[in-house]
Short mmCIF file of C-alpha atoms and ligand atoms in Angstrom, two decimals:
data_model
loop_
_atom_site.label_atom_id
_atom_site.label_comp_id
_atom_site.label_asym_id
_atom_site.label_seq_id
_atom_site.Cartn_x
_atom_site.Cartn_y
_atom_site.Cartn_z
CA MET A 1 0.00 0.00 0.00
CA PRO A 2 1.34 3.44 -0.86
CA ARG A 3 1.89 5.91 1.94
CA PRO A 4 -1.59 7.27 2.63
CA ILE A 5 -0.96 10.98 2.03
CA GLN A 6 -2.80 12.50 -0.93
CA ALA A 7 -3.69 15.91 -2.28
CA THR A 8 -6.88 16.45 -4.26
CA ILE A 9 -7.46 19.30 -6.69
CA HIS A 10 -11.12 20.29 -6.91
CA THR A 11 -12.02 21.29 -10.46
CA GLY A 12 -15.50 22.40 -9.43
CA ALA A 13 -14.06 24.75 -6.82
CA LEU A 14 -11.76 26.36 -9.38
CA ARG A 15 -14.75 26.96 -11.66
CA HIS A 16 -16.79 28.31 -8.78
CA ASN A 17 -14.04 30.71 -7.68
CA LEU A 18 -13.59 31.99 -11.21
CA GLU A 19 -17.30 32.70 -11.38
CA ARG A 20 -17.11 34.48 -8.03
CA LEU A 21 -14.25 36.65 -9.28
CA ARG A 22 -16.19 37.50 -12.41
CA GLN A 23 -19.06 38.69 -10.22
CA ALA A 24 -16.61 40.85 -8.27
CA ALA A 25 -15.28 42.45 -11.46
CA PRO A 26 -18.18 42.54 -13.90
CA GLY A 27 -17.19 43.38 -17.42
CA ALA A 28 -13.46 43.02 -16.82
CA ARG A 29 -11.45 40.30 -18.51
CA LEU A 30 -9.73 37.92 -16.20
CA TRP A 31 -6.18 36.60 -16.11
CA ALA A 32 -5.97 33.40 -14.11
CA VAL A 33 -2.56 33.70 -12.46
CA VAL A 34 -0.90 30.28 -12.68
CA LYS A 35 2.68 31.19 -11.74
CA ALA A 36 4.59 28.84 -9.42
CA ASN A 37 2.99 25.83 -11.10
CA ALA A 38 -0.48 27.22 -10.40
CA TYR A 39 0.35 28.03 -6.79
CA GLY A 40 1.49 24.46 -6.24
CA HIS A 41 -1.68 22.88 -7.68
CA GLY A 42 -0.09 21.95 -11.03
CA ILE A 43 -0.80 23.80 -14.27
CA GLU A 44 -2.07 20.70 -16.04
CA ARG A 45 -4.30 19.84 -13.08
CA VAL A 46 -6.00 23.25 -12.84
CA PHE A 47 -6.34 23.84 -16.56
CA GLU A 48 -9.78 22.30 -16.89
CA GLY A 49 -11.12 24.30 -13.93
CA LEU A 50 -9.59 27.59 -15.04
CA ARG A 51 -9.99 27.42 -18.80
CA GLY A 52 -12.97 29.74 -18.50
CA ALA A 53 -10.51 32.57 -17.83
CA ASP A 54 -9.67 35.04 -20.60
CA GLY A 55 -5.96 34.42 -20.28
CA PHE A 56 -3.24 32.83 -18.18
CA ALA A 57 -0.62 34.94 -16.42
CA LEU A 58 2.65 33.43 -15.22
CA LEU A 59 6.37 34.11 -14.95
CA ASP A 60 8.25 31.23 -16.38
CA LEU A 61 8.68 30.58 -20.08
CA ALA A 62 8.61 26.83 -19.50
CA GLU A 63 5.23 27.26 -17.82
CA ALA A 64 4.01 29.27 -20.81
CA GLU A 65 5.05 26.38 -23.06
CA ARG A 66 3.08 23.99 -20.85
CA VAL A 67 -0.06 26.12 -21.18
CA ARG A 68 0.31 26.19 -24.97
CA ALA A 69 0.93 22.44 -24.96
CA LEU A 70 -2.49 22.04 -23.30
CA GLY A 71 -3.98 23.58 -26.42
CA TRP A 72 -4.61 27.07 -25.03
CA ARG A 73 -4.64 29.54 -27.91
CA GLY A 74 -5.77 32.60 -25.97
CA PRO A 75 -3.62 35.22 -24.28
CA ILE A 76 -0.69 34.29 -22.04
CA LEU A 77 1.07 37.07 -20.14
CA LEU A 78 4.59 36.92 -18.71
CA LEU A 79 4.16 39.00 -15.54
CA GLU A 80 7.86 39.82 -15.20
CA GLY A 81 8.53 39.98 -18.92
CA VAL A 82 11.55 38.34 -20.48
CA PHE A 83 14.76 37.61 -18.60
CA GLU A 84 17.14 37.66 -21.56
CA PRO A 85 16.98 38.68 -25.23
CA ARG A 86 16.51 35.19 -26.64
CA ASP A 87 13.33 34.75 -24.58
CA LEU A 88 11.73 37.10 -27.11
CA GLU A 89 12.04 34.40 -29.76
CA LEU A 90 9.77 32.16 -27.71
CA CYS A 91 7.40 35.11 -27.19
CA SER A 92 7.17 35.50 -30.95
CA ARG A 93 6.80 31.79 -31.58
CA LEU A 94 4.14 31.20 -28.89
CA SER A 95 2.47 34.63 -29.13
CA LEU A 96 3.19 35.49 -25.53
CA TRP A 97 2.31 38.90 -24.19
CA HIS A 98 4.94 40.21 -21.83
CA ALA A 99 5.43 42.84 -19.18
CA VAL A 100 8.08 45.49 -19.78
CA HIS A 101 9.42 46.87 -16.54
CA ASP A 102 12.82 48.28 -17.44
CA ASP A 103 14.87 49.86 -20.24
CA ALA A 104 16.95 46.76 -20.90
CA GLN A 105 13.80 44.90 -21.94
CA ILE A 106 13.04 47.71 -24.41
CA ASP A 107 16.62 47.53 -25.77
CA TRP A 108 16.19 43.79 -26.33
CA LEU A 109 12.87 44.36 -28.13
CA ALA A 110 14.50 46.96 -30.37
CA MET A 111 17.04 44.35 -31.49
CA HIS A 112 14.55 41.51 -31.84
CA LYS A 113 13.71 40.29 -35.33
CA THR A 114 10.06 39.45 -35.69
CA HIS A 115 7.25 39.76 -38.20
CA GLN A 116 4.68 39.61 -35.45
CA PRO A 117 4.43 42.79 -33.35
CA HIS A 118 4.32 41.99 -29.64
CA HIS A 119 1.60 42.92 -27.16
CA VAL A 120 3.38 44.35 -24.13
CA PHE A 121 2.21 45.37 -20.67
CA LEU A 122 4.18 48.43 -19.62
CA LYS A 123 4.60 48.30 -15.87
CA LEU A 124 4.52 51.34 -13.64
CA ASN A 125 6.09 51.30 -10.20
CA SER A 126 3.35 53.14 -8.31
CA GLY A 127 4.83 52.51 -4.86
CA MET A 128 5.51 48.80 -4.40
CA ASN A 129 9.13 49.55 -5.34
CA ARG A 130 9.83 46.15 -6.76
CA LEU A 131 9.45 46.15 -10.55
CA GLY A 132 8.33 48.86 -12.93
CA PHE A 133 9.24 52.26 -14.31
CA ALA A 134 9.32 55.14 -11.89
CA PRO A 135 6.43 57.58 -12.46
CA GLU A 136 8.68 60.22 -14.02
CA ARG A 137 10.09 57.70 -16.50
CA LEU A 138 6.94 55.91 -17.63
CA ARG A 139 6.02 58.23 -20.47
CA ALA A 140 9.50 58.08 -21.99
CA ALA A 141 9.30 54.29 -21.88
CA HIS A 142 5.87 54.43 -23.51
CA ALA A 143 7.23 56.69 -26.26
CA ARG A 144 10.18 54.36 -26.88
CA LEU A 145 7.89 51.32 -27.14
CA SER A 146 5.44 53.16 -29.40
CA ALA A 147 8.23 53.88 -31.85
CA LEU A 148 9.28 50.22 -32.19
CA PRO A 149 8.02 48.16 -35.13
CA GLN A 150 8.41 45.11 -32.86
CA VAL A 151 5.64 46.41 -30.62
CA GLY A 152 1.94 46.28 -31.46
CA GLU A 153 -0.34 46.97 -28.56
CA ILE A 154 0.82 48.61 -25.32
CA SER A 155 -1.23 47.98 -22.19
CA LEU A 156 -0.57 49.58 -18.81
CA MET A 157 -0.20 47.80 -15.51
CA THR A 158 0.83 48.30 -11.92
CA HIS A 159 0.79 46.15 -8.79
CA PHE A 160 -0.57 47.11 -5.35
CA SER A 161 1.40 46.49 -2.18
CA ASP A 162 -1.53 46.95 0.24
CA ALA A 163 -4.74 45.93 -1.48
CA ASP A 164 -5.31 43.44 1.36
CA GLY A 165 -4.75 45.85 4.25
CA ALA A 166 -5.68 49.08 5.99
CA ARG A 167 -3.38 51.23 3.89
CA GLY A 168 -5.39 50.25 0.81
CA ILE A 169 -4.81 51.22 -2.78
CA ALA A 170 -5.71 54.93 -2.83
CA ALA A 171 -2.19 56.37 -2.99
CA GLN A 172 -0.91 53.95 -5.61
CA TRP A 173 -4.11 54.22 -7.62
CA ALA A 174 -3.76 58.01 -7.68
CA VAL A 175 -0.19 57.71 -8.97
CA PHE A 176 -1.28 55.25 -11.68
CA GLN A 177 -4.11 57.51 -12.82
CA ARG A 178 -1.98 60.63 -12.88
CA VAL A 179 0.93 59.04 -14.75
CA THR A 180 -1.14 57.14 -17.31
CA GLU A 181 -3.72 59.87 -17.97
CA GLY A 182 -4.37 60.27 -21.67
CA LEU A 183 -2.19 57.32 -22.70
CA PRO A 184 -3.96 54.85 -24.97
CA GLY A 185 -4.17 51.16 -24.11
CA GLU A 186 -5.85 48.72 -21.77
CA ARG A 187 -5.26 48.84 -18.03
CA SER A 188 -4.71 46.13 -15.42
CA VAL A 189 -4.11 46.78 -11.72
CA CYS A 190 -6.08 44.30 -9.55
CA ASN A 191 -4.70 41.21 -7.83
CA SER A 192 -7.13 39.04 -5.81
CA ALA A 193 -7.35 41.41 -2.87
CA ALA A 194 -8.00 44.44 -5.08
CA THR A 195 -10.51 42.47 -7.17
CA LEU A 196 -12.51 41.43 -4.11
CA ARG A 197 -12.13 44.62 -2.05
CA HIS A 198 -11.84 47.46 -4.53
CA ALA A 199 -13.18 46.42 -7.93
CA GLN A 200 -16.70 47.75 -7.30
CA ASP A 201 -15.10 50.85 -8.83
CA ALA A 202 -15.20 50.26 -12.57
CA ALA A 203 -12.08 52.35 -13.12
CA VAL A 204 -10.11 50.20 -10.68
CA ARG A 205 -11.25 46.88 -12.12
CA ALA A 206 -10.27 48.36 -15.47
CA ASP A 207 -9.84 46.07 -18.49
CA TRP A 208 -8.15 43.05 -16.92
CA VAL A 209 -8.03 41.74 -13.35
CA ARG A 210 -5.23 39.37 -12.28
CA PRO A 211 -6.41 37.16 -9.42
CA GLY A 212 -4.23 34.33 -8.18
CA ILE A 213 -4.89 33.19 -4.63
CA ALA A 214 -8.67 33.68 -4.78
CA ALA A 215 -8.94 31.37 -7.80
CA TYR A 216 -7.46 28.65 -5.60
CA GLY A 217 -9.90 29.44 -2.80
CA GLY A 218 -7.51 31.23 -0.46
CA SER A 219 -8.53 34.48 1.17
CA PRO A 220 -6.24 37.34 0.17
CA ASP A 221 -6.86 39.19 3.43
CA PHE A 222 -7.11 36.56 6.17
CA PRO A 223 -7.75 36.97 9.08
CA ALA A 224 -9.71 40.15 8.32
CA HIS A 225 -11.90 38.02 6.03
CA ASP A 226 -11.92 34.29 5.50
CA ALA A 227 -12.54 32.44 2.26
CA ALA A 228 -16.17 31.76 3.21
CA HIS A 229 -16.73 35.51 3.60
CA TRP A 230 -15.58 35.96 0.01
CA GLY A 231 -17.63 32.98 -1.19
CA LEU A 232 -14.53 31.03 -2.22
CA GLN A 233 -14.04 27.27 -2.08
CA PRO A 234 -10.73 25.47 -1.49
CA ALA A 235 -9.20 24.10 -4.69
CA MET A 236 -6.78 21.81 -2.85
CA THR A 237 -7.35 19.38 0.01
CA LEU A 238 -4.36 17.68 1.63
CA ARG A 239 -5.36 14.46 3.33
CA SER A 240 -3.59 11.59 5.02
CA ARG A 241 -4.28 8.98 7.68
CA LEU A 242 -3.25 8.01 11.16
CA ILE A 243 -0.54 5.36 10.94
CA ALA A 244 -0.31 4.78 14.70
CA THR A 245 -1.98 5.76 17.94
CA GLY A 246 -0.56 5.81 21.42
CA SER A 247 -0.93 7.37 24.81
CA LEU A 248 1.04 9.82 26.88
CA GLN A 249 1.15 9.88 30.66
CA ALA A 250 1.38 13.16 32.54
CA GLY A 251 4.95 14.36 32.10
CA ASP A 252 5.59 12.49 28.82
CA SER A 253 6.74 14.54 25.83
CA ILE A 254 6.25 13.95 22.14
CA GLY A 255 8.43 14.57 19.10
CA TYR A 256 11.85 16.11 18.51
CA GLY A 257 12.95 18.62 21.07
CA SER A 258 10.23 17.46 23.50
CA THR A 259 8.43 20.74 22.92
CA PHE A 260 5.03 19.41 24.09
CA THR A 261 4.61 17.73 27.44
CA ALA A 262 1.32 16.14 28.54
CA GLU A 263 -0.20 17.51 31.73
CA ARG A 264 -2.51 14.52 32.09
CA PRO A 265 -2.95 11.16 30.38
CA MET A 266 -3.98 11.60 26.76
CA ARG A 267 -4.36 9.65 23.51
CA VAL A 268 -2.31 10.78 20.56
CA GLY A 269 -2.15 9.88 16.89
CA VAL A 270 0.68 9.87 14.37
CA VAL A 271 -0.16 11.22 10.90
CA ALA A 272 1.69 10.30 7.70
CA CYS A 273 2.54 13.90 6.81
CA GLY A 274 5.63 15.94 7.53
CA TYR A 275 7.66 18.85 6.29
CA ALA A 276 8.97 16.76 3.37
CA ASP A 277 5.36 16.78 2.13
CA GLY A 278 5.17 20.54 2.34
CA TYR A 279 3.52 20.81 5.74
CA PRO A 280 5.15 23.74 7.56
CA ARG A 281 7.73 22.63 10.11
CA HIS A 282 7.18 25.81 12.10
CA ALA A 283 3.48 25.00 12.73
CA PRO A 284 3.24 24.99 16.53
CA THR A 285 1.29 22.87 19.00
CA GLY A 286 -2.34 23.91 18.61
CA THR A 287 -2.36 24.20 14.81
CA PRO A 288 -5.76 22.84 13.70
CA VAL A 289 -6.01 19.37 12.11
CA LEU A 290 -9.13 17.29 11.32
CA VAL A 291 -9.26 13.63 12.36
CA ASP A 292 -12.33 11.72 11.18
CA GLY A 293 -13.79 15.13 10.39
CA VAL A 294 -13.35 16.36 13.98
CA ARG A 295 -11.23 19.37 14.67
CA THR A 296 -8.24 18.71 16.89
CA ARG A 297 -4.70 20.04 17.21
CA LEU A 298 -1.12 19.35 16.29
CA LEU A 299 1.19 18.37 19.16
CA GLY A 300 4.93 19.05 19.32
CA ARG A 301 7.29 19.46 16.40
CA VAL A 302 6.47 18.49 12.85
CA SER A 303 9.08 16.02 11.61
CA MET A 304 10.09 15.11 8.07
CA ASP A 305 7.51 12.39 7.47
CA MET A 306 5.18 12.53 10.44
CA LEU A 307 3.33 14.78 12.80
CA SER A 308 1.40 14.05 15.98
CA VAL A 309 -2.11 15.05 16.94
CA ASP A 310 -4.26 15.13 20.06
CA LEU A 311 -6.99 12.44 19.94
CA GLU A 312 -8.90 13.69 22.96
CA PRO A 313 -11.76 15.17 20.85
CA VAL A 314 -11.90 11.99 18.69
CA PRO A 315 -11.88 8.99 21.03
CA GLN A 316 -13.03 6.60 18.30
CA ALA A 317 -10.03 7.40 16.06
CA GLY A 318 -7.50 4.67 15.36
CA PRO A 319 -4.89 3.68 12.80
CA GLY A 320 -6.32 4.36 9.35
CA SER A 321 -8.52 7.23 10.51
CA ALA A 322 -8.85 9.98 7.92
CA VAL A 323 -6.89 13.18 8.51
CA THR A 324 -7.31 16.51 6.76
CA LEU A 325 -4.32 18.85 6.95
CA TRP A 326 -6.02 21.63 4.96
CA GLY A 327 -8.69 22.17 2.34
CA GLN A 328 -12.32 21.00 2.50
CA GLY A 329 -13.44 21.38 6.11
CA LEU A 330 -10.27 23.15 7.26
CA PRO A 331 -9.34 26.43 5.54
CA ILE A 332 -5.69 26.56 4.53
CA ASP A 333 -5.60 30.15 5.78
CA GLU A 334 -6.25 28.98 9.35
CA VAL A 335 -3.43 26.46 9.22
CA ALA A 336 -1.10 29.01 7.65
CA HIS A 337 -2.04 31.66 10.18
CA ALA A 338 -1.30 29.29 13.08
CA ALA A 339 2.10 28.64 11.50
CA GLY A 340 2.84 32.35 11.09
CA THR A 341 2.56 32.37 7.31
CA ILE A 342 -0.04 32.73 4.54
CA GLY A 343 -2.03 30.17 2.58
CA TYR A 344 -0.04 31.08 -0.55
CA GLU A 345 3.15 29.67 0.95
CA LEU A 346 1.58 26.38 2.01
CA MET A 347 -0.06 25.63 -1.33
CA CYS A 348 3.06 26.60 -3.29
CA ALA A 349 5.16 24.31 -1.11
CA LEU A 350 3.16 21.10 -1.67
CA ALA A 351 6.02 18.65 -2.21
CA PRO A 352 6.50 16.67 -5.42
CA ARG A 353 6.41 13.39 -3.48
CA VAL A 354 2.73 13.90 -2.57
CA PRO A 355 0.45 12.03 -5.00
CA VAL A 356 -2.20 14.34 -6.44
CA GLN A 357 -5.59 13.41 -7.83
CA VAL A 358 -7.99 15.70 -9.64
CA ASP A 359 -11.71 15.55 -8.97
C1 PLP B 401 1.17 37.03 -8.28
C2 PLP B 401 0.64 38.22 -8.96
C3 PLP B 401 -0.74 38.47 -8.99
C4 PLP B 401 -1.74 37.61 -8.24
O1 PLP B 401 -1.69 37.93 -6.87
P1 PLP B 401 -2.75 37.29 -5.82
O2 PLP B 401 -2.49 38.01 -4.56
O3 PLP B 401 -2.40 35.84 -5.72
O4 PLP B 401 -4.08 37.50 -6.38
C5 PLP B 401 -1.19 39.56 -9.71
N1 PLP B 401 -0.32 40.36 -10.37
C6 PLP B 401 1.01 40.16 -10.36
C7 PLP B 401 1.91 41.09 -11.09
C8 PLP B 401 1.53 39.10 -9.65
O5 PLP B 401 2.85 38.90 -9.64
#
């Protein structure tokens, strides 16, 4: 028998979340962001559920090739643009749209030989201070691109640093509007958080939204709002089973470092899931886990292949009992929050050794 751990990708949930995002941004076209191998879900595995999107946005040229290999003929956008001049050949060959965030990328375009003018997304740095042209340099970049025969359409994009939080998007949105005023071309500014929280404003939702995490059923602003609040369903469930049960006496510890010590006799279970499966090693005692559908808690340190759980709330549980680490019945955001991280990191880190099925 194979080790009992298994991840399931829920095609129906992906479709549902896409629909939900369309409701949040009526009239806008929608990039399904599938970077990082579709946030750990697997590009090939989410394709059926997300093919209702208007385009796929990603970073890696190899991932773009995989989307084309699935038969997708619609738009594909490279969110960070090309990394070296010869990447432009693949952009021409596969009709990839690409972000342009610095002058070197424009230099490379100017030297590129192509009969097919490229669709580029000119990126403004409106305050995130990661990628993009500074406000005072955007128009010069736009003028340079406009003059190139290698460039067809020029769209305009920026990325918000605080769409999920109290600071909000107002300052960055004002910069974007001021700097791009009067320039032709489509606009795209909203990630998941901006799509769900700010896209009631038709100007903000603009021509294209770019949700990632919400398509996979994660809340972009947990714990302020959970996935249920946003009407999202988990697209990944990580399940395993108990492979052993035991008991601790008062004073007994469990796991490496003896970080948890029982204060009274208690039953414990050992789950076939560890950090080599992508479960966060830094999840502390108390992190929620479901056993036979009942909510209980992690005990002690997570090890490479196993973790331990409290069986007090589930007295009937025994070896073989079903365990849910996250997904249906246990929001990934809650597990991530307990571990001091975000759902994004957990889903992206699902390890290659975990067998995945698609339902
Ligand atoms: C990753 C990414 C997104 C999607 O972000 P989410 O928070 O997952 O919705 C959107 N735009 C850009 C430029 C990105 O890099």
